[in-house]
CSV table of C-alpha atoms in Angstrom, one decimal:
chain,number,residue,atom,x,y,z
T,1,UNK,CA,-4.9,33.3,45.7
T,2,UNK,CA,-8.0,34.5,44.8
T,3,UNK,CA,-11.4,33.8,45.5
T,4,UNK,CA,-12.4,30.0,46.4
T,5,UNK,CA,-15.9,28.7,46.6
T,6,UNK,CA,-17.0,29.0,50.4
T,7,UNK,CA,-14.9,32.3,50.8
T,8,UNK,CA,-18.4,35.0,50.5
T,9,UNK,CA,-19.5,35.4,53.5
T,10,UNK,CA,-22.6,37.2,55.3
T,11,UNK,CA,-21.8,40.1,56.6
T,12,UNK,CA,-24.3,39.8,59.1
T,13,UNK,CA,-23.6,39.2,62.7
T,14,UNK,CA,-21.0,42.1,63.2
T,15,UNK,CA,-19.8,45.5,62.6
T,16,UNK,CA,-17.1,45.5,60.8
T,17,UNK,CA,-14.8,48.3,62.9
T,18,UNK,CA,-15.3,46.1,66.3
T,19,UNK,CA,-12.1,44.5,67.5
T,20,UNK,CA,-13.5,40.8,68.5
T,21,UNK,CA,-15.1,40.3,64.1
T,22,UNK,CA,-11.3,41.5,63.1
T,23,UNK,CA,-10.0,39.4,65.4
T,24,UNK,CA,-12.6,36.4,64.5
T,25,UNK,CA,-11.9,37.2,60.7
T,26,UNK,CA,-8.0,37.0,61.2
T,27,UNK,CA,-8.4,33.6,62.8
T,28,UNK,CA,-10.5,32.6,60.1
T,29,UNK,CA,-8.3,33.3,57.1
T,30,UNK,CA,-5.3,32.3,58.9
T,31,UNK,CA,-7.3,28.6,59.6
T,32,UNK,CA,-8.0,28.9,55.7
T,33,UNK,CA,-4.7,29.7,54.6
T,34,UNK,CA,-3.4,26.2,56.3
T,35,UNK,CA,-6.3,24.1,54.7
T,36,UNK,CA,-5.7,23.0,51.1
T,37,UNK,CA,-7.7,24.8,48.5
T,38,UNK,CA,-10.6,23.0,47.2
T,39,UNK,CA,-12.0,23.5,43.6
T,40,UNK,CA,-14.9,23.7,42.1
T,41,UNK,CA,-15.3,20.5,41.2
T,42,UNK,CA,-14.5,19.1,44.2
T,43,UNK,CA,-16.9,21.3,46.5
T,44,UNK,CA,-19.8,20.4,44.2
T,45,UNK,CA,-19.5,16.9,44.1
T,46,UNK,CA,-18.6,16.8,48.1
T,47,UNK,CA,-21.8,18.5,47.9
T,48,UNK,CA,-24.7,16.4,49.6
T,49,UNK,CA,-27.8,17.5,47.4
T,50,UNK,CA,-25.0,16.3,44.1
T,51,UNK,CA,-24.1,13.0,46.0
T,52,UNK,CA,-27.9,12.8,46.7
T,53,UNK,CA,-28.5,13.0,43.5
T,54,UNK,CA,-25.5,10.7,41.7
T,55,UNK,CA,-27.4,8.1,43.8
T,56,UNK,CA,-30.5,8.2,42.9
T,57,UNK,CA,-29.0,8.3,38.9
T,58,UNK,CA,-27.4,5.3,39.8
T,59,UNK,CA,-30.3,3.4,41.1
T,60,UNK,CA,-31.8,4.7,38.1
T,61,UNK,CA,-29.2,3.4,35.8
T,62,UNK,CA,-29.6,-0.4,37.6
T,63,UNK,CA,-33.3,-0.1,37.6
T,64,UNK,CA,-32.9,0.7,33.7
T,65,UNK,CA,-30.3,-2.0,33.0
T,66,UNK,CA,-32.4,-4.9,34.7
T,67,UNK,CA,-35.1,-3.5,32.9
T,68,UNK,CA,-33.1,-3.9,29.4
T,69,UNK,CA,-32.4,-7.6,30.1
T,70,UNK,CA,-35.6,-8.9,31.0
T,71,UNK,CA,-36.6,-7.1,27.5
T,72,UNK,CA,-33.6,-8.7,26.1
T,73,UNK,CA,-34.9,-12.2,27.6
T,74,UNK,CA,-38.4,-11.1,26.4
T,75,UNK,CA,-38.2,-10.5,22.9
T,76,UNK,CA,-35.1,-11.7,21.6
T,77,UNK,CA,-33.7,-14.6,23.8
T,78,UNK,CA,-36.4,-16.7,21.7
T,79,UNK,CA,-35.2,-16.6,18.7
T,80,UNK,CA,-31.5,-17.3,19.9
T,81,UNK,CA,-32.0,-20.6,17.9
T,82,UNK,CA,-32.3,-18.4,14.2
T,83,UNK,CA,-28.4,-17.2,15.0
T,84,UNK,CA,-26.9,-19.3,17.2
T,85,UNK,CA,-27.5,-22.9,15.5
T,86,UNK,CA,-25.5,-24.0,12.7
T,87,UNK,CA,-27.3,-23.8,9.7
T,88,UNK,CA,-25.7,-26.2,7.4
T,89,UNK,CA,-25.1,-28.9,9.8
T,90,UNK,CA,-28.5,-28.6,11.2
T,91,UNK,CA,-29.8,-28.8,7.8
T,92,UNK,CA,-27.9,-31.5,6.6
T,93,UNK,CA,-28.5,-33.9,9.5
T,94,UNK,CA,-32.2,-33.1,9.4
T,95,UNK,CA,-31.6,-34.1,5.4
T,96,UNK,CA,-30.3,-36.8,6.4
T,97,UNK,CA,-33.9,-38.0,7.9
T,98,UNK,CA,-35.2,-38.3,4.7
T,99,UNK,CA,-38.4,-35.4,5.2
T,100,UNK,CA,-40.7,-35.3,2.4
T,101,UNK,CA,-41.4,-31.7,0.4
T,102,UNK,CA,-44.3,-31.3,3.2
T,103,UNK,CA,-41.7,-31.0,5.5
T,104,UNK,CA,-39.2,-28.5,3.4
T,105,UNK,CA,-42.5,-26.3,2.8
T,106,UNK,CA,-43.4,-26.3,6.6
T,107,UNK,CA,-40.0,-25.1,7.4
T,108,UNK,CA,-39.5,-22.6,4.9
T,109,UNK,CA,-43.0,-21.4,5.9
T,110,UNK,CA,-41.4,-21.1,9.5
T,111,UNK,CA,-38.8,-18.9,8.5
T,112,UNK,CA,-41.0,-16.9,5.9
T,113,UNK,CA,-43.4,-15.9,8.9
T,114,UNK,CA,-40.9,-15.3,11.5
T,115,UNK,CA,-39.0,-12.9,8.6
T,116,UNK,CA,-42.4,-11.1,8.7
T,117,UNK,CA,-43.3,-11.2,12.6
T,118,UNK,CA,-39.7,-9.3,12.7
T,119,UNK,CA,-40.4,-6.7,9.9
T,120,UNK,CA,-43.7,-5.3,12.0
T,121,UNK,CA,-41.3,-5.1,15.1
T,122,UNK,CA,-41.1,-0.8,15.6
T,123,UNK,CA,-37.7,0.3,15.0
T,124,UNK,CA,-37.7,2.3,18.2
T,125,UNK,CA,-38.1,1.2,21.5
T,126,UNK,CA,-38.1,3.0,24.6
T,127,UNK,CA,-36.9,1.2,28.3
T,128,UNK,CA,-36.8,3.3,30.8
T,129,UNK,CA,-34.9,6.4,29.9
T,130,UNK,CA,-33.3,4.7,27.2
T,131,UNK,CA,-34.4,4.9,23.6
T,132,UNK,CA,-33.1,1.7,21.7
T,133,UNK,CA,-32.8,2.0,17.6
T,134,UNK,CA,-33.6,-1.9,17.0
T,135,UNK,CA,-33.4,-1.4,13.1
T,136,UNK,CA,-29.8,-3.4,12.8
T,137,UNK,CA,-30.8,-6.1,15.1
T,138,UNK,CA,-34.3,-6.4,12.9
T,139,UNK,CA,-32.4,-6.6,10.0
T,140,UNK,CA,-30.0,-8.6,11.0
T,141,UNK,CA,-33.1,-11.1,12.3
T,142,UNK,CA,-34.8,-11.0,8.9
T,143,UNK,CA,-31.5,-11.8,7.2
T,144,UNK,CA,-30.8,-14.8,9.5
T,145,UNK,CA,-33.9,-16.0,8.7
T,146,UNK,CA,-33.2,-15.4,4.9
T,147,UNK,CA,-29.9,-17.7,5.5
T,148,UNK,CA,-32.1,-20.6,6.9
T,149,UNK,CA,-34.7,-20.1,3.7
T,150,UNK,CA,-31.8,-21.0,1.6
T,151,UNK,CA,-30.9,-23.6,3.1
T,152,UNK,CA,-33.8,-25.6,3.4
T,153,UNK,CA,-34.0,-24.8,-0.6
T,154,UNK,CA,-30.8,-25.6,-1.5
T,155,UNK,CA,-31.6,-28.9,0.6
T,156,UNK,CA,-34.4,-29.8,-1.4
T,157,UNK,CA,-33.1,-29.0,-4.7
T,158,UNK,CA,-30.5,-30.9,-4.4
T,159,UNK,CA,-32.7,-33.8,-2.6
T,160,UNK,CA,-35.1,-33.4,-6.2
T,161,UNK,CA,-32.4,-33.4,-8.4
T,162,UNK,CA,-30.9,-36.6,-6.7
T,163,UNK,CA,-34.0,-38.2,-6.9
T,164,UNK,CA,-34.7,-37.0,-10.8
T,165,UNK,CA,-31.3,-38.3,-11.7
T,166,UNK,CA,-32.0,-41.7,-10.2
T,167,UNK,CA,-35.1,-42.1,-11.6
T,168,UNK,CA,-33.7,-40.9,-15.1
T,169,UNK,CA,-31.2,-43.6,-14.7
T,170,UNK,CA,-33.6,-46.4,-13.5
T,171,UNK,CA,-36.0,-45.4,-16.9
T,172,UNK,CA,-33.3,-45.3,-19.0
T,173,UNK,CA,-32.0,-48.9,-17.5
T,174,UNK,CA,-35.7,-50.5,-17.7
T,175,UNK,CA,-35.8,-49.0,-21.2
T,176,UNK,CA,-32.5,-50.8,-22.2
T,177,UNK,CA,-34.0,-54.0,-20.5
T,178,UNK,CA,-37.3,-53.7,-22.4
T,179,UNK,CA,-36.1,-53.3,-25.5
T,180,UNK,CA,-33.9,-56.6,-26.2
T,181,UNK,CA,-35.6,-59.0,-27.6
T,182,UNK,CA,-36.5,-61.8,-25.4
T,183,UNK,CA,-35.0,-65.6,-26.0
T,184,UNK,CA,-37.1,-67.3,-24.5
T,185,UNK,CA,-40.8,-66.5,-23.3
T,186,UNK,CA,-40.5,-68.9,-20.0
């Protein structure tokens, strides 16, 4: 069967020519030949210094995960608003408030710093044992905040262009209006 882990033994403690350690041996093998074989594998991780130390990697392993969600919470639970919110209806119904351009310029000012608070983020951050690469979530950040630019422009474009074609069309009515001769001066 061959040689199973546990089966060297010391030699010590006995002669091997005296009748009781033949007798002790024989009882041995014959009390290992009825027990299932163990492997390897088994007999290290029955081990207690392995489960000793699975445990304390474990613990370590919670310690580490709480420690990744109350960075989580930290740094990017924040700016939850930047991805989660819907950007065009958002925009539209703050549109439909009526802001004036020192409102557009404020928000797209928002989103311009915030674009550049993320691009000084490092790219690498350690928690724990574990060594996060944040570079997708950064650009992913910067982009979102790209998304809301545009749509505070596109807002106020077509807010001024509303507003240039209305008052296009109110000087080309008053221009009608003032150029017809009057009938009477009363």
């Amino acid at each position: 069967a061959g040689v199973q882990w546990g089966d060297v033994e010391s030699k010590e403690g006995g002669e091997e020519g005296s009748a009781e350690g033949g007798e002790e041996k024989k009882e041995e093998a014959d009390e290992k030949s009825d027990k299932k074989p163990t492997t390897f594998h088994q007999e290290i991780v029955s081990h207690p210094s392995t489960k000793e130390m699975l445990k304390r990697t474990d613990l370590g392993m919670l310690e580490t995960h709480e420690k990744m969600d109350a960075h989580v919470q930290k740094e990017y639970k924040p700016h939850s608003k930047i991805w989660n919110t819907d950007k065009k209806k958002y925009v539209r119904s703050w549109g439909s408030t009526r802001p004036g351009l020192k409102d557009f310029v404020q928000n797209i000012k928002i989103y311009e710093n915030k674009s550049s608070q993320f691009q000084h983020w490092d790219n690498i951050i350690h928690v724990g044992f574990v060594r996060l690469d944040i570079n997708a979530v950064k650009a992913s950040l910067i982009q979102q905040c790209g998304y809301w630019k545009k749509e505070f422009i596109t807002l106020l474009h077509n807010v001024a262009s509303t507003e240039l074609m209305n008052l296009q069309d109110y000087f080309q009515h008053n221009s009608r209006v003032l150029r017809e001769h009057p009938e009477n001066l009363a």
